[in-house]
Amino acid sequence: EAMFENYIYDFLVILPGIITAISFHEFAHAAVANAMGDPTARNSGRMSINPMRHIDPIGFLMLMIARFGWAKPVPVNENNFRNRKLGNFLVSIAGISMNILIAIVTFIFLHYTEDIFTSEAYYNVMYSVVGINISFAAFNLLPVPPLDGSKLLLSVIPAKYRYAVYKYENYGTLVLILLIITGTLGVVLNPIVNIIITFINSVINIIL
């Protein structure tokens, strides 16, 4: 019974982190795409912070179990962008940037409120929001489809190499699940997480 209670507690602690990470990440993609001239995501109801519009069942399950996962990709029609190359780049980086911003804002908020809300649960939830947003940003930087890292790569490499990325698109999810199951994901992600944490620390030091 105690184990079940612990599981429920852990679930409730990480849920706010997962919901903010997914909702704001996908909202950022949709909002930037819309700003760049493509209303596809907005028209399909994805310019929203309602998590139910963005959850991918397998990606969500992976987030719950392994703390790494993905959301339903936002539909983008790059033909609508006023500047295709810039549009692709900004839309690809928008979600990751939003997760890093949420981690920074949450940490600063925690810094100013930890004397007001002294419960351990509050501290755990806030830290989990920071941690999950950082890991979500790092995970999405991987150059594996359907993650943003692959779209970022496509937006910067010469057109003649793009077919190689497209060719492996269907294997992306399989690769991700294998990385998670075999435990090699942590090894791959650690350097990325460390770079993000270093960046966040320097921003926080400047602000605080």
Coordinates of N, CA and C in Angstrom, one line a residue:
E1 N 0.8 -1.2 0.0 CA 0.0 0.0 0.0 C 0.9 1.3 0.0
A2 N 1.9 1.2 0.8 CA 2.8 2.4 0.9 C 3.5 2.6 -0.5
M3 N 3.8 1.5 -1.2 CA 4.5 1.7 -2.5 C 3.5 2.3 -3.5
F4 N 2.2 1.9 -3.4 CA 1.2 2.5 -4.3 C 1.0 4.0 -4.0
E5 N 1.0 4.3 -2.7 CA 0.9 5.7 -2.3 C 2.1 6.5 -2.8
N6 N 3.3 6.0 -2.7 CA 4.5 6.6 -3.2 C 4.4 6.8 -4.7
Y7 N 3.9 5.8 -5.4 CA 3.7 5.9 -6.9 C 2.8 7.1 -7.2
I8 N 1.6 7.2 -6.5 CA 0.7 8.2 -6.7 C 1.3 9.6 -6.5
Y9 N 2.0 9.7 -5.3 CA 2.7 10.9 -5.0 C 3.7 11.4 -6.1
D10 N 4.5 10.4 -6.5 CA 5.5 10.7 -7.6 C 4.8 11.1 -8.9
F11 N 3.7 10.5 -9.2 CA 2.9 10.8 -10.4 C 2.4 12.2 -10.3
L12 N 1.8 12.6 -9.1 CA 1.3 14.0 -8.9 C 2.4 15.0 -8.9
V13 N 3.6 14.6 -8.5 CA 4.7 15.6 -8.4 C 5.2 15.9 -9.9
I14 N 5.3 14.8 -10.7 CA 5.8 15.1 -12.1 C 4.8 15.5 -13.1
L15 N 3.5 15.3 -12.8 CA 2.5 15.7 -13.7 C 2.5 17.2 -14.2
P16 N 2.6 18.1 -13.2 CA 2.6 19.5 -13.6 C 3.8 19.8 -14.6
G17 N 4.9 19.2 -14.3 CA 6.1 19.4 -15.2 C 5.9 18.9 -16.6
I18 N 5.3 17.7 -16.7 CA 5.0 17.1 -18.0 C 4.0 17.9 -18.7
I19 N 2.9 18.4 -18.0 CA 1.9 19.1 -18.7 C 2.4 20.5 -19.2
T20 N 3.2 21.2 -18.4 CA 3.7 22.5 -18.8 C 4.7 22.3 -20.0
A21 N 5.5 21.2 -19.8 CA 6.6 21.0 -20.9 C 5.9 20.7 -22.2
I22 N 4.9 19.9 -22.3 CA 4.2 19.5 -23.5 C 3.4 20.7 -24.1
S23 N 2.6 21.3 -23.2 CA 1.6 22.3 -23.7 C 2.3 23.6 -24.2
F24 N 3.3 24.1 -23.4 CA 3.9 25.3 -23.9 C 4.9 25.1 -25.0
H25 N 5.5 23.9 -25.1 CA 6.4 23.6 -26.2 C 5.6 23.6 -27.5
E26 N 4.5 22.9 -27.5 CA 3.8 22.8 -28.8 C 3.1 24.1 -29.1
F27 N 2.6 24.9 -28.1 CA 2.0 26.2 -28.3 C 3.0 27.1 -28.9
A28 N 4.3 27.0 -28.5 CA 5.4 27.9 -29.0 C 5.6 27.6 -30.5
H29 N 5.6 26.3 -30.9 CA 5.7 25.9 -32.3 C 4.6 26.6 -33.1
A30 N 3.4 26.4 -32.6 CA 2.2 26.9 -33.4 C 2.2 28.4 -33.5
A31 N 2.5 29.1 -32.4 CA 2.5 30.6 -32.4 C 3.6 31.1 -33.3
V32 N 4.8 30.5 -33.3 CA 5.9 31.0 -34.1 C 5.5 30.8 -35.6
A33 N 5.0 29.6 -35.9 CA 4.6 29.3 -37.3 C 3.6 30.3 -37.8
N34 N 2.6 30.6 -36.9 CA 1.6 31.6 -37.2 C 2.2 33.0 -37.5
A35 N 3.1 33.3 -36.6 CA 3.8 34.6 -36.8 C 4.6 34.7 -38.1
M36 N 5.1 33.5 -38.5 CA 5.9 33.5 -39.7 C 5.1 33.4 -41.0
G37 N 3.8 33.3 -40.8 CA 2.9 33.3 -42.0 C 2.1 32.0 -42.3
D38 N 2.3 31.0 -41.4 CA 1.6 29.8 -41.6 C 0.6 29.5 -40.5
P39 N -0.7 29.6 -40.9 CA -1.8 29.5 -39.9 C -2.3 28.0 -39.7
T40 N -1.6 27.0 -40.3 CA -2.0 25.6 -40.3 C -2.3 25.1 -38.9
A41 N -1.3 25.3 -38.0 CA -1.4 24.9 -36.6 C -2.5 25.6 -35.9
R42 N -2.6 26.9 -36.1 CA -3.7 27.7 -35.4 C -5.0 27.2 -35.9
N43 N -5.2 27.0 -37.2 CA -6.5 26.5 -37.7 C -6.9 25.1 -37.3
S44 N -5.8 24.3 -36.9 CA -6.2 23.0 -36.4 C -6.3 22.9 -34.9
G45 N -6.4 24.1 -34.3 CA -6.6 24.2 -32.8 C -5.4 23.9 -32.0
R46 N -4.2 24.0 -32.6 CA -3.0 23.7 -31.8 C -2.3 24.9 -31.2
M47 N -2.8 26.1 -31.5 CA -2.2 27.3 -30.9 C -2.9 27.5 -29.5
S48 N -2.7 26.5 -28.6 CA -3.4 26.4 -27.4 C -2.4 25.8 -26.3
I49 N -2.7 26.2 -25.0 CA -1.9 25.5 -24.0 C -2.7 24.4 -23.3
N50 N -3.8 24.0 -24.0 CA -4.6 22.9 -23.5 C -3.8 21.6 -23.8
P51 N -3.3 20.9 -22.8 CA -2.5 19.7 -23.0 C -3.2 18.6 -23.8
M52 N -4.5 18.5 -23.7 CA -5.2 17.4 -24.4 C -5.1 17.6 -25.9
R53 N -4.8 18.8 -26.4 CA -4.6 19.0 -27.9 C -3.3 18.5 -28.4
H54 N -2.3 18.3 -27.4 CA -1.0 18.0 -27.8 C -0.4 16.6 -27.4
I55 N -1.1 15.9 -26.6 CA -0.6 14.7 -26.1 C -0.6 13.5 -27.1
D56 N 0.6 12.9 -27.2 CA 0.8 11.7 -28.0 C 0.8 10.5 -27.0
P57 N -0.1 9.5 -27.2 CA -0.2 8.5 -26.1 C 1.1 7.8 -25.8
I58 N 1.9 7.4 -26.8 CA 3.1 6.7 -26.5 C 4.2 7.6 -25.9
G59 N 4.3 8.8 -26.5 CA 5.2 9.8 -26.0 C 4.9 10.2 -24.5
F60 N 3.6 10.3 -24.2 CA 3.2 10.6 -22.8 C 3.5 9.5 -21.9
L61 N 3.3 8.3 -22.3 CA 3.6 7.1 -21.5 C 5.1 7.0 -21.2
M62 N 5.9 7.3 -22.2 CA 7.4 7.3 -22.1 C 7.8 8.4 -21.1
L63 N 7.1 9.6 -21.1 CA 7.4 10.7 -20.2 C 7.1 10.2 -18.8
M64 N 6.0 9.5 -18.6 CA 5.6 9.0 -17.2 C 6.6 8.0 -16.7
I65 N 7.0 7.1 -17.6 CA 7.9 6.0 -17.2 C 9.3 6.4 -17.1
A66 N 9.8 7.0 -18.2 CA 11.2 7.2 -18.3 C 11.6 8.7 -18.1
R67 N 10.7 9.6 -18.0 CA 10.9 11.0 -17.8 C 11.3 11.7 -19.2
F68 N 11.3 10.9 -20.2 CA 11.6 11.4 -21.6 C 10.5 11.0 -22.5
G69 N 10.1 11.9 -23.4 CA 9.0 11.5 -24.3 C 8.8 12.6 -25.3
W70 N 7.7 12.5 -26.0 CA 7.4 13.5 -27.0 C 5.9 13.8 -27.1
A71 N 5.5 14.9 -27.8 CA 4.1 15.3 -27.9 C 3.8 15.0 -29.4
K72 N 2.5 15.3 -29.7 CA 2.0 15.2 -31.1 C 2.6 16.3 -31.9
P73 N 3.4 16.1 -33.0 CA 4.0 17.2 -33.8 C 2.9 18.2 -34.3
V74 N 3.2 19.4 -34.2 CA 2.3 20.5 -34.7 C 2.4 20.5 -36.2
P75 N 1.2 20.5 -36.9 CA 1.3 20.6 -38.4 C 1.8 21.9 -38.9
V76 N 2.8 21.8 -39.8 CA 3.3 23.1 -40.3 C 3.4 22.9 -41.9
N77 N 3.0 24.0 -42.6 CA 3.1 24.0 -44.0 C 4.1 25.1 -44.4
E78 N 5.3 24.7 -44.6 CA 6.4 25.6 -44.8 C 6.3 26.5 -46.1
N79 N 5.4 26.1 -47.0 CA 5.1 26.9 -48.2 C 4.5 28.2 -47.9
N80 N 3.9 28.3 -46.7 CA 3.2 29.5 -46.3 C 4.2 30.5 -45.6
F81 N 5.4 30.1 -45.3 CA 6.3 31.0 -44.6 C 6.7 32.1 -45.5
R82 N 6.8 33.3 -45.0 CA 7.3 34.4 -45.8 C 8.8 34.2 -46.2
N83 N 9.5 33.6 -45.2 CA 10.9 33.3 -45.5 C 11.0 31.8 -45.0
R84 N 11.1 30.9 -46.0 CA 11.1 29.5 -45.7 C 12.2 29.0 -44.7
K85 N 13.4 29.4 -45.0 CA 14.5 28.9 -44.2 C 14.5 29.4 -42.8
L86 N 14.2 30.7 -42.7 CA 14.1 31.3 -41.3 C 12.9 30.8 -40.6
G87 N 11.8 30.6 -41.3 CA 10.6 30.1 -40.7 C 10.8 28.7 -40.1
N88 N 11.4 27.8 -40.9 CA 11.7 26.4 -40.4 C 12.6 26.4 -39.2
F89 N 13.6 27.3 -39.3 CA 14.6 27.3 -38.1 C 13.9 27.8 -36.9
L90 N 13.2 28.9 -37.0 CA 12.5 29.5 -35.8 C 11.5 28.6 -35.2
V91 N 10.7 28.0 -36.1 CA 9.6 27.1 -35.6 C 10.2 25.9 -34.9
S92 N 11.3 25.4 -35.5 CA 12.0 24.2 -34.9 C 12.6 24.5 -33.5
I93 N 13.1 25.7 -33.3 CA 13.8 26.0 -32.1 C 12.8 26.6 -31.0
A94 N 11.6 27.0 -31.5 CA 10.6 27.6 -30.6 C 10.3 26.8 -29.3
G95 N 10.0 25.5 -29.6 CA 9.5 24.7 -28.4 C 10.6 24.5 -27.4
I96 N 11.8 24.2 -27.9 CA 13.0 24.0 -27.0 C 13.3 25.3 -26.2
S97 N 13.2 26.4 -26.9 CA 13.5 27.7 -26.2 C 12.4 28.0 -25.1
M98 N 11.2 27.6 -25.4 CA 10.1 27.8 -24.5 C 10.3 26.9 -23.2
N99 N 10.7 25.7 -23.4 CA 11.0 24.8 -22.3 C 12.1 25.4 -21.4
I100 N 13.2 25.9 -22.0 CA 14.3 26.5 -21.2 C 13.8 27.8 -20.5
L101 N 12.9 28.6 -21.2 CA 12.4 29.8 -20.5 C 11.5 29.4 -19.3
I102 N 10.7 28.3 -19.5 CA 9.8 27.9 -18.3 C 10.7 27.4 -17.2
A103 N 11.8 26.7 -17.5 CA 12.7 26.3 -16.4 C 13.3 27.5 -15.6
I104 N 13.7 28.5 -16.4 CA 14.3 29.7 -15.8 C 13.2 30.5 -14.9
V105 N 12.1 30.7 -15.5 CA 11.0 31.4 -14.8 C 10.6 30.7 -13.5
T106 N 10.4 29.3 -13.7 CA 10.0 28.5 -12.5 C 11.0 28.6 -11.4
F107 N 12.3 28.5 -11.8 CA 13.4 28.5 -10.8 C 13.4 29.9 -10.0
I108 N 13.2 30.9 -10.8 CA 13.2 32.3 -10.2 C 12.0 32.5 -9.3
F109 N 10.9 31.9 -9.7 CA 9.6 32.0 -8.9 C 9.8 31.2 -7.6
L110 N 10.5 30.1 -7.7 CA 10.7 29.2 -6.6 C 11.6 30.0 -5.6
H111 N 12.6 30.6 -6.1 CA 13.6 31.4 -5.3 C 12.9 32.5 -4.5
Y112 N 11.8 33.1 -5.0 CA 11.1 34.2 -4.3 C 10.0 33.7 -3.4
T113 N 9.6 32.4 -3.7 CA 8.4 31.9 -2.9 C 8.7 30.8 -1.9
E114 N 10.0 30.3 -1.9 CA 10.3 29.2 -1.0 C 10.1 29.5 0.5
D115 N 10.2 30.8 0.8 CA 10.0 31.1 2.2 C 8.5 31.2 2.6
I116 N 7.7 31.4 1.5 CA 6.2 31.5 1.7 C 5.6 30.1 1.8
F117 N 5.9 29.3 0.7 CA 5.4 28.0 0.7 C 6.5 27.0 1.1
T118 N 6.4 26.6 2.3 CA 7.6 25.8 2.9 C 7.4 24.3 2.8
S119 N 6.3 23.9 2.2 CA 6.0 22.4 2.2 C 7.0 21.7 1.2
E120 N 7.4 20.5 1.5 CA 8.3 19.8 0.7 C 7.6 19.4 -0.6
A121 N 6.3 19.2 -0.6 CA 5.6 18.9 -1.9 C 5.7 20.0 -2.9
Y122 N 5.6 21.3 -2.4 CA 5.7 22.5 -3.3 C 7.0 22.5 -3.9
Y123 N 8.1 22.3 -3.1 CA 9.4 22.3 -3.5 C 9.7 21.2 -4.6
N124 N 9.2 20.0 -4.3 CA 9.3 18.9 -5.2 C 8.6 19.1 -6.6
V125 N 7.4 19.7 -6.5 CA 6.7 20.0 -7.8 C 7.4 21.0 -8.6
M126 N 7.9 22.1 -8.0 CA 8.6 23.2 -8.7 C 9.9 22.7 -9.3
Y127 N 10.6 21.9 -8.5 CA 11.8 21.3 -9.0 C 11.6 20.4 -10.2
S128 N 10.5 19.7 -10.1 CA 10.1 18.7 -11.2 C 9.8 19.5 -12.4
V129 N 9.1 20.6 -12.3 CA 8.8 21.5 -13.5 C 10.1 21.9 -14.2
V130 N 11.1 22.3 -13.3 CA 12.4 22.8 -13.9 C 13.1 21.6 -14.6
G131 N 13.2 20.5 -13.8 CA 13.9 19.3 -14.3 C 13.3 18.7 -15.6
I132 N 12.0 18.6 -15.6 CA 11.3 18.0 -16.8 C 11.4 18.9 -18.0
N133 N 11.3 20.2 -17.8 CA 11.4 21.1 -18.9 C 12.8 21.1 -19.5
I134 N 13.8 20.9 -18.6 CA 15.2 20.8 -19.1 C 15.4 19.5 -19.9
S135 N 14.9 18.4 -19.3 CA 15.1 17.1 -20.0 C 14.3 17.1 -21.3
F136 N 13.1 17.7 -21.3 CA 12.3 17.8 -22.6 C 13.0 18.6 -23.7
A137 N 13.6 19.7 -23.3 CA 14.4 20.5 -24.2 C 15.6 19.7 -24.8
A138 N 16.3 19.0 -23.9 CA 17.5 18.3 -24.3 C 17.1 17.1 -25.2
F139 N 16.0 16.4 -24.8 CA 15.6 15.3 -25.6 C 15.1 15.7 -27.0
N140 N 14.4 16.9 -27.1 CA 14.0 17.3 -28.4 C 15.1 17.9 -29.3
L141 N 16.3 18.1 -28.7 CA 17.4 18.6 -29.5 C 18.1 17.4 -30.2
L142 N 17.7 16.2 -29.9 CA 18.3 15.0 -30.6 C 17.9 15.0 -32.1
P143 N 18.8 14.8 -33.0 CA 18.5 14.9 -34.4 C 17.8 13.6 -34.9
V144 N 16.8 13.2 -34.2 CA 16.1 12.0 -34.6 C 14.6 12.3 -34.9
P145 N 14.1 12.0 -36.1 CA 12.6 12.3 -36.3 C 11.8 11.5 -35.3
P146 N 10.7 12.0 -34.8 CA 10.0 13.2 -35.2 C 10.4 14.4 -34.3
L147 N 11.6 14.3 -33.6 CA 12.0 15.4 -32.7 C 12.4 16.7 -33.4
D148 N 12.4 17.8 -32.7 CA 12.8 19.1 -33.2 C 14.2 19.1 -33.7
G149 N 15.1 18.3 -33.1 CA 16.5 18.3 -33.5 C 16.6 18.0 -35.0
S150 N 15.8 17.0 -35.5 CA 15.9 16.6 -36.9 C 15.4 17.7 -37.8
K151 N 14.4 18.5 -37.3 CA 13.8 19.6 -38.1 C 14.8 20.8 -38.1
L152 N 15.5 20.9 -37.0 CA 16.6 22.0 -36.9 C 17.7 21.7 -37.9
L153 N 18.1 20.4 -37.9 CA 19.1 19.9 -38.8 C 18.7 20.2 -40.3
L154 N 17.4 19.8 -40.6 CA 16.9 20.0 -41.9 C 16.9 21.5 -42.3
S155 N 16.7 22.4 -41.3 CA 16.6 23.8 -41.6 C 18.0 24.5 -41.9
V156 N 19.1 23.8 -41.5 CA 20.4 24.3 -41.7 C 21.3 23.6 -42.7
I157 N 21.0 22.3 -43.0 CA 21.8 21.6 -43.9 C 21.4 21.9 -45.4
P158 N 22.4 21.8 -46.3 CA 22.0 22.0 -47.7 C 20.9 21.0 -48.2
A159 N 20.1 21.5 -49.1 CA 18.9 20.7 -49.6 C 19.3 19.3 -50.1
K160 N 20.5 19.1 -50.7 CA 20.9 17.8 -51.3 C 21.1 16.7 -50.2
Y161 N 21.3 17.1 -49.0 CA 21.5 16.1 -47.9 C 20.2 15.8 -47.2
R162 N 19.1 16.5 -47.5 CA 17.9 16.3 -46.7 C 17.2 15.0 -46.9
Y163 N 17.4 14.4 -48.1 CA 16.7 13.1 -48.4 C 17.2 12.1 -47.4
A164 N 18.5 12.2 -47.0 CA 19.0 11.2 -46.0 C 18.3 11.2 -44.7
V165 N 17.9 12.4 -44.3 CA 17.2 12.6 -43.0 C 15.7 12.1 -43.2
Y166 N 15.1 12.4 -44.3 CA 13.7 12.0 -44.6 C 13.7 10.5 -44.7
K167 N 14.7 9.9 -45.3 CA 14.7 8.4 -45.5 C 14.6 7.6 -44.2
Y168 N 15.1 8.2 -43.1 CA 15.1 7.4 -41.8 C 13.9 7.9 -40.9
E169 N 13.1 8.8 -41.5 CA 12.0 9.3 -40.7 C 11.1 8.3 -40.0
N170 N 10.8 7.2 -40.7 CA 9.9 6.2 -40.2 C 10.5 5.4 -39.1
Y171 N 11.8 5.4 -39.0 CA 12.5 4.6 -37.9 C 12.7 5.4 -36.6
G172 N 12.4 6.7 -36.7 CA 12.7 7.6 -35.6 C 12.2 7.1 -34.2
T173 N 10.9 6.9 -34.2 CA 10.2 6.5 -32.9 C 10.8 5.2 -32.4
L174 N 11.1 4.3 -33.3 CA 11.7 3.0 -32.9 C 13.1 3.2 -32.2
V175 N 13.9 4.1 -32.9 CA 15.2 4.4 -32.3 C 15.1 5.0 -30.9
L176 N 14.1 5.9 -30.8 CA 13.9 6.6 -29.5 C 13.5 5.6 -28.4
I177 N 12.6 4.7 -28.7 CA 12.1 3.7 -27.7 C 13.3 2.8 -27.4
L178 N 14.1 2.4 -28.4 CA 15.3 1.6 -28.1 C 16.3 2.3 -27.2
L179 N 16.5 3.6 -27.4 CA 17.4 4.4 -26.6 C 16.9 4.4 -25.2
I180 N 15.6 4.6 -25.0 CA 15.0 4.6 -23.7 C 15.1 3.3 -23.0
I181 N 14.7 2.2 -23.7 CA 14.7 0.9 -23.1 C 16.1 0.4 -22.7
T182 N 17.1 0.6 -23.6 CA 18.4 0.1 -23.3 C 19.2 0.9 -22.3
G183 N 18.6 2.1 -22.0 CA 19.3 3.0 -21.0 C 20.5 3.8 -21.6
T184 N 20.6 3.8 -22.9 CA 21.7 4.5 -23.5 C 21.3 6.0 -23.7
L185 N 20.0 6.3 -23.5 CA 19.6 7.7 -23.7 C 20.3 8.6 -22.8
G186 N 20.4 8.2 -21.5 CA 21.0 9.1 -20.5 C 22.5 9.5 -21.0
V187 N 23.2 8.5 -21.5 CA 24.6 8.8 -21.9 C 24.6 9.8 -23.0
V188 N 23.7 9.7 -24.0 CA 23.6 10.6 -25.1 C 23.2 12.0 -24.6
L189 N 22.2 12.0 -23.7 CA 21.6 13.3 -23.3 C 22.4 14.1 -22.2
N190 N 23.2 13.4 -21.4 CA 23.9 14.1 -20.3 C 24.7 15.3 -20.8
P191 N 25.5 15.2 -21.9 CA 26.2 16.5 -22.3 C 25.3 17.6 -22.7
I192 N 24.2 17.2 -23.4 CA 23.2 18.3 -23.8 C 22.5 18.9 -22.6
V193 N 22.1 18.1 -21.6 CA 21.5 18.6 -20.3 C 22.5 19.5 -19.6
N194 N 23.8 19.1 -19.6 CA 24.8 19.9 -18.9 C 24.9 21.3 -19.5
I195 N 24.9 21.3 -20.8 CA 25.1 22.6 -21.6 C 23.8 23.5 -21.2
I196 N 22.6 22.9 -21.2 CA 21.4 23.7 -21.0 C 21.5 24.2 -19.5
I197 N 21.9 23.3 -18.6 CA 21.9 23.7 -17.2 C 22.9 24.9 -17.0
T198 N 24.1 24.8 -17.6 CA 25.1 25.8 -17.6 C 24.5 27.2 -18.1
F199 N 23.8 27.1 -19.2 CA 23.2 28.3 -19.8 C 22.2 28.9 -18.8
I200 N 21.3 28.0 -18.3 CA 20.3 28.5 -17.3 C 20.9 29.1 -16.1
N201 N 21.9 28.5 -15.5 CA 22.6 29.0 -14.4 C 23.2 30.4 -14.6
S202 N 23.8 30.6 -15.8 CA 24.4 31.9 -16.1 C 23.3 32.9 -16.2
V203 N 22.1 32.6 -16.8 CA 21.0 33.5 -16.9 C 20.5 33.9 -15.6
I204 N 20.3 32.9 -14.7 CA 19.7 33.1 -13.4 C 20.7 33.9 -12.5
N205 N 22.0 33.7 -12.7 CA 23.0 34.5 -11.9 C 22.9 36.0 -12.3
I206 N 22.7 36.2 -13.6 CA 22.6 37.6 -14.1 C 21.3 38.2 -13.5
I207 N 20.2 37.5 -13.5 CA 18.9 38.0 -13.0 C 18.9 38.2 -11.5
L208 N 19.4 37.1 -10.8 CA 19.3 37.2 -9.3 C 20.6 37.8 -8.7

